[in-house]
PDB file of C-alpha atoms in Angstrom:
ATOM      1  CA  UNK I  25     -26.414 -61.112-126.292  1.00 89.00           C
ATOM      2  CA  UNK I  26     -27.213 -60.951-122.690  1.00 92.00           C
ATOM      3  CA  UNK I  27     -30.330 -62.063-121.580  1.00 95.00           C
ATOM      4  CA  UNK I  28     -31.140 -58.536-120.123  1.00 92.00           C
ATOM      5  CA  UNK I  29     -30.925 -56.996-123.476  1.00 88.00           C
ATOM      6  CA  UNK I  30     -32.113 -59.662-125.398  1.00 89.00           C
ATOM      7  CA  UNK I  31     -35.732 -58.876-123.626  1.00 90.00           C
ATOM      8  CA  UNK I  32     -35.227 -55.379-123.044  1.00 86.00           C
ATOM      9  CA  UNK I  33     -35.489 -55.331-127.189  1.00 80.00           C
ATOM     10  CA  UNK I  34     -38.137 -56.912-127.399  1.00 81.00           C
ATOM     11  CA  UNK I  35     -39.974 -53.941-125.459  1.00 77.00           C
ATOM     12  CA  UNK I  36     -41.057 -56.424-123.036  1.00 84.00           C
ATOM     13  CA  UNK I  37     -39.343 -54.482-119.843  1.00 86.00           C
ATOM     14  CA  UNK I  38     -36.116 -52.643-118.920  1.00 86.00           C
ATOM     15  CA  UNK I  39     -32.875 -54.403-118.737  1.00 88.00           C
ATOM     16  CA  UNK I  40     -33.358 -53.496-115.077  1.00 89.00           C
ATOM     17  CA  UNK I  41     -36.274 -55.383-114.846  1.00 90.00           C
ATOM     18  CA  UNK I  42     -35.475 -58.471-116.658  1.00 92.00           C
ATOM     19  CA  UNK I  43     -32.748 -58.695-114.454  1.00 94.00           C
ATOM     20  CA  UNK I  44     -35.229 -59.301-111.880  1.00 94.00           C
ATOM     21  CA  UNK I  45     -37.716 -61.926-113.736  1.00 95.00           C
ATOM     22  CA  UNK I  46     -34.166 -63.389-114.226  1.00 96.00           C
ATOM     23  CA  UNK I  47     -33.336 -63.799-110.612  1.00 96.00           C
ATOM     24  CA  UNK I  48     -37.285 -64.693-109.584  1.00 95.00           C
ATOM     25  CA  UNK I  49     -36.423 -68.115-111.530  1.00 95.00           C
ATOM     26  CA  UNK I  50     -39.270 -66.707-114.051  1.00 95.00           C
ATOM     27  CA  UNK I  51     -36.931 -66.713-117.173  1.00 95.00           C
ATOM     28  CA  UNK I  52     -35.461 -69.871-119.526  1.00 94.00           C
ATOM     29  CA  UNK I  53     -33.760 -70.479-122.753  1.00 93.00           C
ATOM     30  CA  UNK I  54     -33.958 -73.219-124.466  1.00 90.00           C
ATOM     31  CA  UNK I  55     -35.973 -75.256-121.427  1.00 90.00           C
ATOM     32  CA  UNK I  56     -33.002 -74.277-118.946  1.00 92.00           C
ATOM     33  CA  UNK I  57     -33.721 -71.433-116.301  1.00 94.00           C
ATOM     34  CA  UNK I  58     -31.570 -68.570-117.432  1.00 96.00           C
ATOM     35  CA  UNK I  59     -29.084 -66.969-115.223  1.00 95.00           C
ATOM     36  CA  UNK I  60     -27.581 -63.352-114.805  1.00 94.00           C
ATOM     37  CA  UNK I  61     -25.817 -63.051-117.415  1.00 92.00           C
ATOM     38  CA  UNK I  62     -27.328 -65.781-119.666  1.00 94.00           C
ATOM     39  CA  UNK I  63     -26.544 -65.679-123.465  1.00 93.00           C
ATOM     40  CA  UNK I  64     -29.622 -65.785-125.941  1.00 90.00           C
ATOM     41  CA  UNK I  65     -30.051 -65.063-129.832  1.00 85.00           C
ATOM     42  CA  UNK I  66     -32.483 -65.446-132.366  1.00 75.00           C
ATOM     43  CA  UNK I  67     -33.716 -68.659-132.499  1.00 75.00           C
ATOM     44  CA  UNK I  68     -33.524 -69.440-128.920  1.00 84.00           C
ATOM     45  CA  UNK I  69     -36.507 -70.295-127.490  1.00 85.00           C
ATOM     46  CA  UNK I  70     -37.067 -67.611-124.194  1.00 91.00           C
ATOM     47  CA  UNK I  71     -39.950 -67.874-122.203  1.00 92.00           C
ATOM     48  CA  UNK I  72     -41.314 -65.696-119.390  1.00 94.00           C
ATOM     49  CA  UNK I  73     -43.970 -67.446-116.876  1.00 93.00           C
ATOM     50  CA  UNK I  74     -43.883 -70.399-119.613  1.00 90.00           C
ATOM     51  CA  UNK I  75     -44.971 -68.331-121.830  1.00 88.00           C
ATOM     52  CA  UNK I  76     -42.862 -67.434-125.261  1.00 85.00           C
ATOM     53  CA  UNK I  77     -41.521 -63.706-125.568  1.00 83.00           C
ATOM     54  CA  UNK I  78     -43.106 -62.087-128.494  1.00 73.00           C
ATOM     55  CA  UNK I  79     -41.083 -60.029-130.766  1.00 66.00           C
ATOM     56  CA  UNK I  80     -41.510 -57.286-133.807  1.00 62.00           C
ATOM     57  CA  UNK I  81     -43.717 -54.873-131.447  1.00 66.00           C
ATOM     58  CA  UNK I  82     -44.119 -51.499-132.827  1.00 77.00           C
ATOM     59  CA  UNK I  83     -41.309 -49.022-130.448  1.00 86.00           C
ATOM     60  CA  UNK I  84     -43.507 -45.993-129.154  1.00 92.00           C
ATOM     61  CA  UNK I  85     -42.338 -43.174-126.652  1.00 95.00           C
ATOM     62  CA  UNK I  86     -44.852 -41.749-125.160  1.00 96.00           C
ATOM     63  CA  UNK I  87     -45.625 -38.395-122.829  1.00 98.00           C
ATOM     64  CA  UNK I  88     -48.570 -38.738-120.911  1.00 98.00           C
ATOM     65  CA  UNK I  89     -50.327 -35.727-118.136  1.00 98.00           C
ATOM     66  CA  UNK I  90     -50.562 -38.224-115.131  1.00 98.00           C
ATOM     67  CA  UNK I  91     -53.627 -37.215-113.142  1.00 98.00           C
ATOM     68  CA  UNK I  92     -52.714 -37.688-109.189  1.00 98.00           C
ATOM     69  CA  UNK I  93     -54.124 -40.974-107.778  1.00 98.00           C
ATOM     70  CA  UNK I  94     -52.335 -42.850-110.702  1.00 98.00           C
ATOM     71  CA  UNK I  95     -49.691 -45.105-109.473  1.00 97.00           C
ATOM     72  CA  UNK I  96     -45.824 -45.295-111.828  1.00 95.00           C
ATOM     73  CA  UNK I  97     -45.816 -48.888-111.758  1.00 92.00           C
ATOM     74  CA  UNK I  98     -46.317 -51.781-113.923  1.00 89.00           C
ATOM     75  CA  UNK I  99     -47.777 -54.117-111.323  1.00 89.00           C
ATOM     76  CA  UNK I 100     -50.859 -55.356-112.650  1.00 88.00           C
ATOM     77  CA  UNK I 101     -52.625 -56.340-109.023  1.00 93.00           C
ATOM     78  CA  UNK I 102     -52.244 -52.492-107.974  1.00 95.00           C
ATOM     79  CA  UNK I 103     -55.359 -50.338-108.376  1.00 95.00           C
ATOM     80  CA  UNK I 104     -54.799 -47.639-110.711  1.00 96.00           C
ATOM     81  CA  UNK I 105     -51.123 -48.352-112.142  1.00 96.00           C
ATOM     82  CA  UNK I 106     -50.339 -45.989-114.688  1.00 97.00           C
ATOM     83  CA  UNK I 107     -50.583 -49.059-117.712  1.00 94.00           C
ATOM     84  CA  UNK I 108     -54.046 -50.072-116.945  1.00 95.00           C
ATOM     85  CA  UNK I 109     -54.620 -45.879-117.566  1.00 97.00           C
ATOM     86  CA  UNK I 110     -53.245 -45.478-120.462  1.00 96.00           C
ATOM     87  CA  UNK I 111     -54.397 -48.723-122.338  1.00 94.00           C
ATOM     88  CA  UNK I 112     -52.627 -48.998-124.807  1.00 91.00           C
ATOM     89  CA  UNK I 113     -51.786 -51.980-127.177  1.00 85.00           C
ATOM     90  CA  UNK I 114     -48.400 -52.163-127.399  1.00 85.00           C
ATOM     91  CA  UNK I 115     -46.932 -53.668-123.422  1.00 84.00           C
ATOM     92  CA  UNK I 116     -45.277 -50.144-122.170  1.00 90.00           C
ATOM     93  CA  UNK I 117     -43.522 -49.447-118.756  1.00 89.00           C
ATOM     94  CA  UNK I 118     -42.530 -45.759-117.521  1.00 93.00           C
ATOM     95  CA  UNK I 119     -39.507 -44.441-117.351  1.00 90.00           C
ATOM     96  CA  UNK I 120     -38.432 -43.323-113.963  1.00 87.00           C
ATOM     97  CA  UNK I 121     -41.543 -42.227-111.559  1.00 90.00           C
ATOM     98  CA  UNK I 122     -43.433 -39.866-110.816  1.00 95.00           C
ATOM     99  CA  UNK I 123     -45.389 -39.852-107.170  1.00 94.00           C
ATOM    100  CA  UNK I 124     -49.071 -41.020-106.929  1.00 96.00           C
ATOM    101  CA  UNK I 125     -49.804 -37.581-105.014  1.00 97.00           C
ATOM    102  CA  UNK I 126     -48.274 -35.632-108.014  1.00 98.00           C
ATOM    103  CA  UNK I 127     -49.615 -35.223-111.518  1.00 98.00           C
ATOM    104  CA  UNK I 128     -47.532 -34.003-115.096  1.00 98.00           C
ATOM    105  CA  UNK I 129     -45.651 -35.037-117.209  1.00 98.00           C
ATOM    106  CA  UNK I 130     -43.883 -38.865-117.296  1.00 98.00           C
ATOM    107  CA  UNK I 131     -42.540 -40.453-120.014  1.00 96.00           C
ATOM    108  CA  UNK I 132     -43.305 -44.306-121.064  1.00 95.00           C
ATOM    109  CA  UNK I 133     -42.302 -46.765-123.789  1.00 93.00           C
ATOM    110  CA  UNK I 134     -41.226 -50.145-124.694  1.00 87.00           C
ATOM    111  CA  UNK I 135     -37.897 -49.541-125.445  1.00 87.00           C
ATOM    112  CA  UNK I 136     -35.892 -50.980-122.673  1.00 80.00           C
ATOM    113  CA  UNK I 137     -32.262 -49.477-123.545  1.00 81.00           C
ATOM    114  CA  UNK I 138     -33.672 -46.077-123.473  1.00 85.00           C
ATOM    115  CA  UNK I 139     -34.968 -46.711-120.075  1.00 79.00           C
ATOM    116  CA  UNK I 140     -31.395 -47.150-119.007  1.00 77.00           C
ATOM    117  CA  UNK I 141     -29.498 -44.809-121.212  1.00 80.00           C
ATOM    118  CA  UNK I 142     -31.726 -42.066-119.093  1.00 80.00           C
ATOM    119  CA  UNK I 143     -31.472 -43.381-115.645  1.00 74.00           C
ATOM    120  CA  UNK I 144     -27.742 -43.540-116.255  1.00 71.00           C
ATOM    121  CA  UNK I 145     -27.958 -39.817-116.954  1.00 60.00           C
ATOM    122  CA  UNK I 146     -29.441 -39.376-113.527  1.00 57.00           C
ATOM    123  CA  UNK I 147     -27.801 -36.386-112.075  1.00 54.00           C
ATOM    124  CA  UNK I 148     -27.279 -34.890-115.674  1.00 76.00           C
ATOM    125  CA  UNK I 149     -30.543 -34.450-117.430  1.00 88.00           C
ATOM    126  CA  UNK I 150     -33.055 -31.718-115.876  1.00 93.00           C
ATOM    127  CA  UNK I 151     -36.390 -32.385-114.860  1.00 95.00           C
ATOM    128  CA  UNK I 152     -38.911 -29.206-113.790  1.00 98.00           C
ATOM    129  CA  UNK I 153     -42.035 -28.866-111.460  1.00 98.00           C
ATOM    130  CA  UNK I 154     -44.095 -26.216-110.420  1.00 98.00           C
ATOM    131  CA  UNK I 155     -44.423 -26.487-106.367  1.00 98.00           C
ATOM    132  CA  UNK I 156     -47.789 -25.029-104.345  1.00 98.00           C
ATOM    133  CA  UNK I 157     -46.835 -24.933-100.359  1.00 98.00           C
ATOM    134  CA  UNK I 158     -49.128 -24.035 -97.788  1.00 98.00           C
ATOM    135  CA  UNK I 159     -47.002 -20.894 -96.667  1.00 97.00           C
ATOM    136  CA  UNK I 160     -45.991 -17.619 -98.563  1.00 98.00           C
ATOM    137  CA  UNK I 161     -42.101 -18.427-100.156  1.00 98.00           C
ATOM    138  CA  UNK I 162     -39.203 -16.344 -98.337  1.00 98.00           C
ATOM    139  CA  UNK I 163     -35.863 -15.576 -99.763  1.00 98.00           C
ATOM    140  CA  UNK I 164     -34.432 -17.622 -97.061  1.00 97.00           C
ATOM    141  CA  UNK I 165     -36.322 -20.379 -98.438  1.00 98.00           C
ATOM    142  CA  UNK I 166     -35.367 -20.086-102.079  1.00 98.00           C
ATOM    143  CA  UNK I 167     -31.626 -19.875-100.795  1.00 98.00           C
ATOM    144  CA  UNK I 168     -31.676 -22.943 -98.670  1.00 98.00           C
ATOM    145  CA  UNK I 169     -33.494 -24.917-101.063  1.00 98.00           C
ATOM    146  CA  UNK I 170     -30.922 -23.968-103.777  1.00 98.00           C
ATOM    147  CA  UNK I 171     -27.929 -24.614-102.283  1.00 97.00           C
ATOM    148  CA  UNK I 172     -28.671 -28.263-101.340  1.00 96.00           C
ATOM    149  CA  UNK I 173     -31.106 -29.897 -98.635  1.00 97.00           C
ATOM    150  CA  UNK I 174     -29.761 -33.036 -96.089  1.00 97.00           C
ATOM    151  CA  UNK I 175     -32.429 -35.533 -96.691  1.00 97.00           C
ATOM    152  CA  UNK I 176     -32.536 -39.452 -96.811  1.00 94.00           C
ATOM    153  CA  UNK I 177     -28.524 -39.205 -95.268  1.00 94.00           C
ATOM    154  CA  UNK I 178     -27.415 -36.914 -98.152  1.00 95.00           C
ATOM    155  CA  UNK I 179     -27.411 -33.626 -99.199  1.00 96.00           C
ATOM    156  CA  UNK I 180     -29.370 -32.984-102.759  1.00 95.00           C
ATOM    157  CA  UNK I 181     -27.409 -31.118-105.687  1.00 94.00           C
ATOM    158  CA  UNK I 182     -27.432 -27.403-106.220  1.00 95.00           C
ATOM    159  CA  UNK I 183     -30.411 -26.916-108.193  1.00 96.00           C
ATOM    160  CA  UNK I 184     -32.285 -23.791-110.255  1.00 97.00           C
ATOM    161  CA  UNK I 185     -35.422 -22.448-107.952  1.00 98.00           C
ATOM    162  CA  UNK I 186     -37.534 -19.119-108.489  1.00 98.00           C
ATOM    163  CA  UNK I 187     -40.446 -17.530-107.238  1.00 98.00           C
ATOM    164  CA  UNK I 188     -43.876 -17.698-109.623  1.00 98.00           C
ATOM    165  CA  UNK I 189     -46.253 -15.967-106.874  1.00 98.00           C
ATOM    166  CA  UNK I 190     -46.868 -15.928-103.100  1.00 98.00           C
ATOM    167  CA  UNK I 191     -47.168 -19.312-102.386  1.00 98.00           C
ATOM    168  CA  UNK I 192     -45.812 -20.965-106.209  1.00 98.00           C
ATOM    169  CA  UNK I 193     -42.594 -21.587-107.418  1.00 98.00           C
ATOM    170  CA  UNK I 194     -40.674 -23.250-110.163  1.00 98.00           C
ATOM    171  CA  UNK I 195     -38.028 -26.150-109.229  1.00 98.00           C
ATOM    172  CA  UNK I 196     -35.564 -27.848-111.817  1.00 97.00           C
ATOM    173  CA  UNK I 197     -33.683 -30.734-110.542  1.00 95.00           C
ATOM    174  CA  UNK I 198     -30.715 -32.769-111.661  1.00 92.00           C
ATOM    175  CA  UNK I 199     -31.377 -36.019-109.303  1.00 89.00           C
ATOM    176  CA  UNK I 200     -34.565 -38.030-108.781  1.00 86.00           C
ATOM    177  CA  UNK I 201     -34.393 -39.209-104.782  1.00 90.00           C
ATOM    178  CA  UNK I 202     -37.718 -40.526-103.539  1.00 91.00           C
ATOM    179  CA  UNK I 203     -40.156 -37.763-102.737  1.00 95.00           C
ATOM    180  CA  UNK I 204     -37.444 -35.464-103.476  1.00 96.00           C
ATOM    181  CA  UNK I 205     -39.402 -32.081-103.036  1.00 98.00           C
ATOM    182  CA  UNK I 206     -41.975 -33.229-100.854  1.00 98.00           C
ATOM    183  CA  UNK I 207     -39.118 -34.062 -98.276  1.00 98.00           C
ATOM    184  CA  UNK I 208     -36.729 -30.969 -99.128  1.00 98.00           C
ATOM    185  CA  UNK I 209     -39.861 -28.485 -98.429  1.00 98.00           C
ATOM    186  CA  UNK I 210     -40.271 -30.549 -95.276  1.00 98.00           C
ATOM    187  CA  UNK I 211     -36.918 -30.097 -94.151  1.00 97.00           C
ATOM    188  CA  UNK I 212     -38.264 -25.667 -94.027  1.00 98.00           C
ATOM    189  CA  UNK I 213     -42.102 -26.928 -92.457  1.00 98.00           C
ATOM    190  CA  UNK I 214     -43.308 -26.480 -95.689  1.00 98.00           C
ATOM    191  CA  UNK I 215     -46.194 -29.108 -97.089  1.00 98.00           C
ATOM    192  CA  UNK I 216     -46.751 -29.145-100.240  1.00 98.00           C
ATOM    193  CA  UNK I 217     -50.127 -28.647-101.621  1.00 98.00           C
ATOM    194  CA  UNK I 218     -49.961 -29.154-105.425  1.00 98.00           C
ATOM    195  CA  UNK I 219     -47.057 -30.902-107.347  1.00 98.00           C
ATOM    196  CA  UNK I 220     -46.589 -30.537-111.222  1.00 98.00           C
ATOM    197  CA  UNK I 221     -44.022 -32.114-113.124  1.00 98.00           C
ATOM    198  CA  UNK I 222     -44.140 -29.687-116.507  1.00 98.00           C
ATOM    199  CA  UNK I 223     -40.567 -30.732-118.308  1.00 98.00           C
ATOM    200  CA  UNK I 224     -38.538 -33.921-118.482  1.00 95.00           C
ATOM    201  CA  UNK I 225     -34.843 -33.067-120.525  1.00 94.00           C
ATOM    202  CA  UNK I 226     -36.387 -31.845-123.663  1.00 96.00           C
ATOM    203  CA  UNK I 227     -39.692 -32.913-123.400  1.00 97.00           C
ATOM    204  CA  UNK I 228     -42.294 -30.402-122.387  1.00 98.00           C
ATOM    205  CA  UNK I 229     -46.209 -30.984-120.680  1.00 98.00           C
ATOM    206  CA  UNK I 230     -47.303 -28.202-122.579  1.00 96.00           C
ATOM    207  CA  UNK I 231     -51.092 -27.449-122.775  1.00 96.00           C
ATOM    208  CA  UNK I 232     -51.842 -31.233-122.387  1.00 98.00           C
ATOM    209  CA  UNK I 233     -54.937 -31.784-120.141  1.00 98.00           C
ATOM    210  CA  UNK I 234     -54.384 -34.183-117.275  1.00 98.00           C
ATOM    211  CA  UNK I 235     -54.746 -37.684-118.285  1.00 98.00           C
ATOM    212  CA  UNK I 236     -54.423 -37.031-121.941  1.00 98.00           C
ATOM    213  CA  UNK I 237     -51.830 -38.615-123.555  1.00 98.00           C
ATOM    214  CA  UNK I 238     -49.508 -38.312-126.764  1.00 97.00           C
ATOM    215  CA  UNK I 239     -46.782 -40.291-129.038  1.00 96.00           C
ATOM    216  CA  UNK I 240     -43.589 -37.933-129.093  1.00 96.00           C
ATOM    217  CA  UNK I 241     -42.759 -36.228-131.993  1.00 95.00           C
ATOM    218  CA  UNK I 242     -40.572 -36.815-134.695  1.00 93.00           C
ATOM    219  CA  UNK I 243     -38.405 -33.850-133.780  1.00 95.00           C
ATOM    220  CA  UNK I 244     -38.860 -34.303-129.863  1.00 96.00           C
ATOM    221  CA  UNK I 245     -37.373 -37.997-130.563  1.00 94.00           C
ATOM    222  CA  UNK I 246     -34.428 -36.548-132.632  1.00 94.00           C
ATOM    223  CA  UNK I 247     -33.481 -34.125-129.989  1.00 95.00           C
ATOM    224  CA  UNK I 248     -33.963 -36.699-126.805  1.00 93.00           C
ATOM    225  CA  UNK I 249     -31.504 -38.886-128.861  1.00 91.00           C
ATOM    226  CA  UNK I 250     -29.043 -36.460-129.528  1.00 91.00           C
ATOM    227  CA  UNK I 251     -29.317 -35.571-125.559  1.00 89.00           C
ATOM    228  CA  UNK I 252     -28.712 -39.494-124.907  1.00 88.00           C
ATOM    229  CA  UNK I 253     -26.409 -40.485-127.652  1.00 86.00           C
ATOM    230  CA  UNK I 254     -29.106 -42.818-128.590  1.00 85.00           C
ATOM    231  CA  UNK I 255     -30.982 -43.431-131.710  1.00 83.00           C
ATOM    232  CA  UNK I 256     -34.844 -43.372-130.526  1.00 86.00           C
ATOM    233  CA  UNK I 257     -36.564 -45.674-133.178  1.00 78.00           C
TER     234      UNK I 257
END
């Protein structure tokens, strides 16, 4: 199989991100640096760093409340990454991101297919937030926000918006551009005071305290894979 996959199975990274260790030179089979594309199987010997890729790690899918100040990255040498948080003993990575100025819910795991089969669905698969803005929420708001916002060179998809209180409402988006929300509330001179991810596809934040932290359940897994066309493990 390809190289990608071959470590994305081992729950080492996504196939996204092996690609990358691939092209930093930091990958070889057999002795010989691996290229893009680069077959391996069972057997061969694949280091990473010089160091041997360990296999048979237990898949886990996890849904964790990320307190703001954490960081959705798996770089060791930054301060409060979201791995270093959670701690836990099997080597997980996040799927997708979630900004170090907002908290909720993010998914993470070790199961590198999944990680694609779900960023391929980008633009498919909803994702919900509850938004605090410094100003009270007008209709003309709601409306422009709903029908689609021109930031980053593009205009964002339609998406579902409604009014919670004054100053609150309650977003669901199809599309995941950087700072999405942040930048579409912006675009009105609205700043956004509090940002809360509550619902990612069928997975739901629930009454979760921040920074707590939970394996998905069996019935959550059965339903996310039926979503996917993927059997979760």
């Amino acid at each position: 199989m390809r190289i990608n996959k071959f470590i994305s199975e081992t729950g080492y990274c996504s196939r996204r991100e092996a690609d990358k260790l691939v092209e930093a030179g930091r990958v070889t089979i057999n002795g010989e640096p691996a290229a893009l594309g680069s077959q391996a199987e069972a057997g061969d010997i694949v280091l990473i760093d010089g160091q041997p890729l360990e296999t048979g790690s237990r898949i886990v899918y996890i849904a964790l409340h990320k307190p703001v100040g954490i960081t959705s990255t798996t770089e060791a040498h930054i301060q409060g990454n979201i791995v270093d948080f959670i701690g836990h003993e099997e080597r997980i990575f996040p799927i997708g991101r979630l900004d170090k100025d907002s908290e909720g819910l993010i998914l993470l795991t070790n199961d590198g297919d999944i990680v694609n089969k779900i960023l391929r669905a980008e633009g498919k698969h909803e994702k919900e937030y509850v938004v605090t803005v410094d100003r009270p929420v007008t209709p003309s708001f709601l409306t422009g926000m709903s029908t689609g916002v021109r930031i980053l060179g593009s205009k964002t998809l339609p998406c579902e918006i409604t009014r919670i209180s004054e100053r609150v409402f309650r977003m669901v988006l199809t599309e995941g551009k950087n700072r999405q929300i942040r930048r579409m509330c912006s675009a009105f001179g609205y700043e956004v005071r509090r940002l809360q991810r509550i619902r990612v596809m069928n997975i739901r934040l629930g009454a979760m305290k921040t920074g707590e932290w939970r394996e998905l359940s069996r019935e959550e897994k059965q339903e996310l894979g039926a979503m996917l066309n993927y059997q979760l493990h």
